[in-house]
PDB file of C-alpha atoms in Angstrom:
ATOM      1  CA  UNK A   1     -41.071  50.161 -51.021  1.00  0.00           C
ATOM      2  CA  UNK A   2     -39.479  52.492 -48.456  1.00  0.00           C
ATOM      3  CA  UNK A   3     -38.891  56.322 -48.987  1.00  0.00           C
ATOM      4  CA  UNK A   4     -35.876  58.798 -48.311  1.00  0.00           C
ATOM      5  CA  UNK A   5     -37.236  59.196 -44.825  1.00  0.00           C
ATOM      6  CA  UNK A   6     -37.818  55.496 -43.829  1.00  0.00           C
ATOM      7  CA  UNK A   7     -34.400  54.704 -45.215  1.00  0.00           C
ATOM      8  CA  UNK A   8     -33.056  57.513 -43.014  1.00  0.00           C
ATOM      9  CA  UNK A   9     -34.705  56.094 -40.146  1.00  0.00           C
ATOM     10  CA  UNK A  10     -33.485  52.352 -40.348  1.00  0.00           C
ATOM     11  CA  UNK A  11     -29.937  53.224 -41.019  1.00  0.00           C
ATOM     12  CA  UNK A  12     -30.387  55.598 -37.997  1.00  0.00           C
ATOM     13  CA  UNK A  13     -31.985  52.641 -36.203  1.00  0.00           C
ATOM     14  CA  UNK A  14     -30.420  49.531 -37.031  1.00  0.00           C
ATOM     15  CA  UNK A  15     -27.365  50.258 -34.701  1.00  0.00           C
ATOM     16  CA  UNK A  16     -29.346  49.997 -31.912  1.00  0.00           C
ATOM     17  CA  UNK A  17     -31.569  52.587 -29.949  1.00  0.00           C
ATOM     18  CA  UNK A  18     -29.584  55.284 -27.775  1.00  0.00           C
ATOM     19  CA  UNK A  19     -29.024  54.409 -24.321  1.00  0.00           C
ATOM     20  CA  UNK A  20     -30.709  57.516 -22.650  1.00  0.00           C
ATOM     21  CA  UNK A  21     -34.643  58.408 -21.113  1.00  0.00           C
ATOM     22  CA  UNK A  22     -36.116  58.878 -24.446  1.00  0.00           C
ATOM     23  CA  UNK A  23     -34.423  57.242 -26.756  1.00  0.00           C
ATOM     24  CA  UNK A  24     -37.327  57.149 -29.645  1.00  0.00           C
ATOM     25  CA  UNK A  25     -37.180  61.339 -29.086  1.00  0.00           C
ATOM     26  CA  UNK A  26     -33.386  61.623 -29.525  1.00  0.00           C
ATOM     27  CA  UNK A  27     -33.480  59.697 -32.721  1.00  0.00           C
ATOM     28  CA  UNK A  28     -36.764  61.663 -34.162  1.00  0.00           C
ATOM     29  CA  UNK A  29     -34.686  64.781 -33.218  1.00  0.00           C
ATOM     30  CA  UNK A  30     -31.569  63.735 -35.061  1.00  0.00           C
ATOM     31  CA  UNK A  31     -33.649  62.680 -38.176  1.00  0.00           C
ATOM     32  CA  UNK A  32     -35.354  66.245 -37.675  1.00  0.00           C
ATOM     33  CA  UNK A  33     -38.830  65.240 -37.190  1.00  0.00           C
ATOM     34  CA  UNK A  34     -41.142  64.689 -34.038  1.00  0.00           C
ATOM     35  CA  UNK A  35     -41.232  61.333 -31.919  1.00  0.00           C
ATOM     36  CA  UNK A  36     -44.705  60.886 -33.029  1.00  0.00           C
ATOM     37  CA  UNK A  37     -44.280  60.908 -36.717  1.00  0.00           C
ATOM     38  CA  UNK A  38     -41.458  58.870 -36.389  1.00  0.00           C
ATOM     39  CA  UNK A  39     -43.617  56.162 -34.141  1.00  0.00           C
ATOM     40  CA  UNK A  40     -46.161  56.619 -36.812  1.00  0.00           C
ATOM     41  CA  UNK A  41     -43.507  55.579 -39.568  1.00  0.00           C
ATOM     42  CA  UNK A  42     -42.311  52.649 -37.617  1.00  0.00           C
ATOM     43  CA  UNK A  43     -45.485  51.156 -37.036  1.00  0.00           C
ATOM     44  CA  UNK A  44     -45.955  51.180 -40.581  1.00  0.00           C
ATOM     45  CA  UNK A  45     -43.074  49.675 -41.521  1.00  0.00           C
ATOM     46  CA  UNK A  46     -43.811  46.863 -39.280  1.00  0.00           C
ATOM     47  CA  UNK A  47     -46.754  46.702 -40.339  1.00  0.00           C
ATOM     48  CA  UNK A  48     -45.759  46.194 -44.336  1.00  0.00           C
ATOM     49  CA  UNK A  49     -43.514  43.819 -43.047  1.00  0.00           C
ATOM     50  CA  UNK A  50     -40.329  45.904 -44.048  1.00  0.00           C
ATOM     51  CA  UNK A  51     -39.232  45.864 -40.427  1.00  0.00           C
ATOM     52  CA  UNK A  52     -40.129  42.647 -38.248  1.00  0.00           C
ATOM     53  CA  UNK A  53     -39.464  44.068 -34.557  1.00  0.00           C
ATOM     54  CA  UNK A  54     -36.957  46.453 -32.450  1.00  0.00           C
ATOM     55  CA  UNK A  55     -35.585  44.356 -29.411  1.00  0.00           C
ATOM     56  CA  UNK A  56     -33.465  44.156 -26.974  1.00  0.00           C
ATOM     57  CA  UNK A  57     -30.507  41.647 -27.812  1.00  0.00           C
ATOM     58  CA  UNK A  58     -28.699  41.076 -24.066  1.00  0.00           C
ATOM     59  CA  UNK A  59     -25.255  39.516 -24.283  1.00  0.00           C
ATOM     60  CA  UNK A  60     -26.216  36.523 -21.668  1.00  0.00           C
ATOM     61  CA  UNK A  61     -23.012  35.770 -20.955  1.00  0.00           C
ATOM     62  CA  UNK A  62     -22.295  39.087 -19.328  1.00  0.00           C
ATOM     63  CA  UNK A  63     -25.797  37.889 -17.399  1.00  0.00           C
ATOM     64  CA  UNK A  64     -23.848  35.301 -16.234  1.00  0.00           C
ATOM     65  CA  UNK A  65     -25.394  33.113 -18.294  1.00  0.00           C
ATOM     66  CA  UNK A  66     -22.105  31.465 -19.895  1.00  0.00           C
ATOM     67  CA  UNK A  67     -23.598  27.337 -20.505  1.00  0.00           C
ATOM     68  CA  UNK A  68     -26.164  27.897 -24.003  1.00  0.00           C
ATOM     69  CA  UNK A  69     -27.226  25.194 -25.302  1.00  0.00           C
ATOM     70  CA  UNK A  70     -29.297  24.671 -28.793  1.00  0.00           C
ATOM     71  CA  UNK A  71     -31.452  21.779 -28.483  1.00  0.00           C
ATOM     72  CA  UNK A  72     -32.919  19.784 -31.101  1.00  0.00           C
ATOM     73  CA  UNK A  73     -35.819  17.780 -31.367  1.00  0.00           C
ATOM     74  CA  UNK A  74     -37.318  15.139 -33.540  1.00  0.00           C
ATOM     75  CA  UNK A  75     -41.023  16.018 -32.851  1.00  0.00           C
ATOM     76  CA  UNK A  76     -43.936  14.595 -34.908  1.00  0.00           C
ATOM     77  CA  UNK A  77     -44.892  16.635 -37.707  1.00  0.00           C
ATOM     78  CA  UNK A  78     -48.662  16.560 -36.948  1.00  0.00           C
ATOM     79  CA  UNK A  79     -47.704  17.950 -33.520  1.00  0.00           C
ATOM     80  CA  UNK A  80     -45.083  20.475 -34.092  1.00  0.00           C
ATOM     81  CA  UNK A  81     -46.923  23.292 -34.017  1.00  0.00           C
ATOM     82  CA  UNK A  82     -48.954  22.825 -30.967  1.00  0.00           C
ATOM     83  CA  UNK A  83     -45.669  21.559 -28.641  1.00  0.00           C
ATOM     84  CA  UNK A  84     -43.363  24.015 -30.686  1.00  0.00           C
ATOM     85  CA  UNK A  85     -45.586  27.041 -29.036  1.00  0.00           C
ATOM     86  CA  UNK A  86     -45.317  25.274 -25.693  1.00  0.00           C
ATOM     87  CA  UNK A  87     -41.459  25.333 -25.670  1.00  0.00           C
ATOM     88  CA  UNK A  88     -41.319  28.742 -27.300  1.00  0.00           C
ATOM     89  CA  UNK A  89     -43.611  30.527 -24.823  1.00  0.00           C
ATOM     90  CA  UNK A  90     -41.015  28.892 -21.654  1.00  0.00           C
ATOM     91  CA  UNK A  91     -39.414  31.544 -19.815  1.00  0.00           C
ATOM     92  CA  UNK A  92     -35.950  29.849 -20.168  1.00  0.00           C
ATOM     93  CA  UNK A  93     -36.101  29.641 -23.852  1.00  0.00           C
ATOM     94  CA  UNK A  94     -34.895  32.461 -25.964  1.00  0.00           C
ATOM     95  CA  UNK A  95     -35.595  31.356 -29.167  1.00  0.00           C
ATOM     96  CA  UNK A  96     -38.112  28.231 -30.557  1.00  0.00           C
ATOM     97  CA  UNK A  97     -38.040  27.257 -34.346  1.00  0.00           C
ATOM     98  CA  UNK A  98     -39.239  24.444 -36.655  1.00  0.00           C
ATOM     99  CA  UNK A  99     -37.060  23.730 -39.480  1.00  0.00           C
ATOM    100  CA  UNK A 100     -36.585  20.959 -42.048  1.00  0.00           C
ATOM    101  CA  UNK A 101     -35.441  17.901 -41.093  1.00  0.00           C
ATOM    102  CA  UNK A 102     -31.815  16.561 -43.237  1.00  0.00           C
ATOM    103  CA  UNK A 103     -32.712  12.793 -43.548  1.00  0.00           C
ATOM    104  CA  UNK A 104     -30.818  10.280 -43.216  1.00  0.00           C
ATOM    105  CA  UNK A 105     -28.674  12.703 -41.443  1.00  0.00           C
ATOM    106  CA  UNK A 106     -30.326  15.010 -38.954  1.00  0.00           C
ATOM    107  CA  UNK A 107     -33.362  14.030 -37.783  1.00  0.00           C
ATOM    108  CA  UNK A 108     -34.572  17.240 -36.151  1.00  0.00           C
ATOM    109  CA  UNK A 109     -36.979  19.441 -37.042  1.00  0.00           C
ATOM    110  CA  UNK A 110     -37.358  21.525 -34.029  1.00  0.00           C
ATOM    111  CA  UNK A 111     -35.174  23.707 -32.412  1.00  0.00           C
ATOM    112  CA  UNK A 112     -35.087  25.292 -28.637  1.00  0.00           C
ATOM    113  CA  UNK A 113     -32.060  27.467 -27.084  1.00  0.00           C
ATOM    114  CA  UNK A 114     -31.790  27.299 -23.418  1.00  0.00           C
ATOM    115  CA  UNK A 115     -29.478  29.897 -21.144  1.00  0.00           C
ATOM    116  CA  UNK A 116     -27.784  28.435 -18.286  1.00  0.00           C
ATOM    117  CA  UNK A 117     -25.340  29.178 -16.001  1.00  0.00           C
ATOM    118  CA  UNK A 118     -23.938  26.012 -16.222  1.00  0.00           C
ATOM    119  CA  UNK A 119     -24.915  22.633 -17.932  1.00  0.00           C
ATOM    120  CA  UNK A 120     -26.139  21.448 -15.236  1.00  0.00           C
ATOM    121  CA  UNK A 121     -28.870  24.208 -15.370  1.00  0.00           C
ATOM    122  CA  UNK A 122     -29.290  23.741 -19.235  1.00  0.00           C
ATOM    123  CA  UNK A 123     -30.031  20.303 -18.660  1.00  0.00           C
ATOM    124  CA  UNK A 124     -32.500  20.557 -15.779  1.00  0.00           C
ATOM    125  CA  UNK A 125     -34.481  22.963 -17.845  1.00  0.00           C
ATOM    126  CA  UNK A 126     -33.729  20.277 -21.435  1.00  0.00           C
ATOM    127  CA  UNK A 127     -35.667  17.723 -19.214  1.00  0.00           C
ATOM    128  CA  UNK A 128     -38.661  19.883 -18.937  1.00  0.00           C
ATOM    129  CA  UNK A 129     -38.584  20.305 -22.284  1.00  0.00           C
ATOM    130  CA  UNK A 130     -38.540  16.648 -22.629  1.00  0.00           C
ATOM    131  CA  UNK A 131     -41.341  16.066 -20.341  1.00  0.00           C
ATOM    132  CA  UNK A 132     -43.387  18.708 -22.013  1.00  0.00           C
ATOM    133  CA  UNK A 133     -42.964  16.751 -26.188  1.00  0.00           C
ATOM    134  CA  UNK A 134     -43.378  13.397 -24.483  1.00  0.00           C
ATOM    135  CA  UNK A 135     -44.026  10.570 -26.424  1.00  0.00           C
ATOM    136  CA  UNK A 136     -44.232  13.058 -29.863  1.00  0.00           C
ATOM    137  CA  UNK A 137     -40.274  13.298 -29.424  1.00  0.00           C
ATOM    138  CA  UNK A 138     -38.850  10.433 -31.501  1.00  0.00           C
ATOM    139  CA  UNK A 139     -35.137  11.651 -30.966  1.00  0.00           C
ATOM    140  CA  UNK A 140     -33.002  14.810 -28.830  1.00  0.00           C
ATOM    141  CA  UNK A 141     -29.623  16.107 -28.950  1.00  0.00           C
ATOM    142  CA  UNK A 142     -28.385  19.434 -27.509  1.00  0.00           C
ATOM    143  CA  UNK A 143     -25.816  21.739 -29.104  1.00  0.00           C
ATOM    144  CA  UNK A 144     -23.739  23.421 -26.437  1.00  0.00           C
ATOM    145  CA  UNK A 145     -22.137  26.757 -27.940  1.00  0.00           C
ATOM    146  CA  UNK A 146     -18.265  27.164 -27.198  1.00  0.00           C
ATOM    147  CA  UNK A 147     -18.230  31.038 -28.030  1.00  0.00           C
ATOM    148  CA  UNK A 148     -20.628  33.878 -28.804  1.00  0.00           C
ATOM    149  CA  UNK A 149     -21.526  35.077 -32.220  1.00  0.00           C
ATOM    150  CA  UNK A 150     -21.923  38.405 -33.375  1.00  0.00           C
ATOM    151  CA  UNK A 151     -25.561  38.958 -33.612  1.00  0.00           C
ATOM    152  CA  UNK A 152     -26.649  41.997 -35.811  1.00  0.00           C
ATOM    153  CA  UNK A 153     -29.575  41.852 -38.430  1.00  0.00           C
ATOM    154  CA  UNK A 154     -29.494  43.171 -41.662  1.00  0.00           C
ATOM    155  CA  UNK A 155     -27.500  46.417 -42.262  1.00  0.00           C
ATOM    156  CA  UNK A 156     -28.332  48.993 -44.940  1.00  0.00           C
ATOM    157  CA  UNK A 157     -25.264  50.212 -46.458  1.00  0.00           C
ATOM    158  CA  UNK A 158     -24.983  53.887 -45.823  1.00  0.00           C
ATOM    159  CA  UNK A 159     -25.095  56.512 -48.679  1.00  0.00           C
ATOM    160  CA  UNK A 160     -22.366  58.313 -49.705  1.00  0.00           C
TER     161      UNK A 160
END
C-alpha cells in the first residue's frame, strides 16, 4: 500500500527527474518536504517493491546509435541463467531477458538488444555474443528495429 505522500511523489516522479544540480531537492521542495525524507520514502518504496528503479532512459539514436538490433537466442535451459548473466552484464547490451519459448514457432528463449551505429557494428558485437553461448545456442536470429518506441513505464493517473 502507498500513502497520500508516496502517491504525490510518484506522480511527481514518474515524468522524469528535473534537469538541474539537484534535482532530488527541487522535487522534495515542490512536494514540500526535505530531500532527505523524500530519499528516505523512495528507498522504501523500492524496497517494498512498489517502485523497481529511477534511470536514465537515453534516446540512442540521438547518440548516434541509429542500427538496434533485438537478438534472440535458443540457449539450453539448464544454462540460461549462467550465459544469460554473461550477455546481460556486456557493455554493449542494454537490456538481457529470458522468456518462454513459442514452440513449434519461435524457438527462443533468450533475448539480448545491441546498439550500433550501423549493422555492421550490431553484428560484430552479435558474434561475441555468439562466441560467448557457444555450443549451448541451438538457434539465433536478430530483430533489427525500423523506428523508436515510446518508452515510458507505468503512469498514475493524476487526481482531480
Amino acid at each position: 500500500m502507498i500513502d497520500a505522500k508516496d502517491r504525490e511523489i510518484i506522480e511527481a516522479l514518474q515524468g522524469g527527474l528535473p534537469l538541474v544540480p539537484a534535482p532530488y531537492a527541487q522535487v522534495a521542495d515542490s512536494l514540500g518536504i526535505d530531500e532527505d525524507a523524500l530519499l528516505h520514502r523512495l528507498a522504501d518504496l523500492k524496497s517494498r517493491g512498489v517502485i523497481r528503479r529511477i534511470a536514465a532512459a537515453p534516446n540512442h539514436y540521438k547518440l548516434g546509435m541509429t542500427s538496434n538490433g533485438m537478438t534472440v537466442w535458443d540457449v539450453e535451459d539448464a544454462r540460461i541463467t549462467e550465459l544469460g548473466a554473461q550477455i546481460g552484464a556486456l557493455p554493449f547490451v542494454t537490456h538481457c531477458y529470458e522468456r518462454p519459448r513459442a514452440l513449434p514457432d519461435w524457438p527462443y528463449n533468450l533475448f539480448a538488444m545491441v546498439h550500433g551505429q550501423d549493422r555492421n557494428e550490431v553484428e560484430e558485437k552479435r558474434a561475441e555474443i555468439t562466441s560467448i553461448l557457444g555450443d549451448a545456442c541451438r538457434a539465433k536470429d536478430i530483430l533489427y528495429s525500423t523506428r523508436i518506441l515510446k518508452k515510458t513505464g507505468l503512469r498514475l493517473k493524476t487526481k482531480g
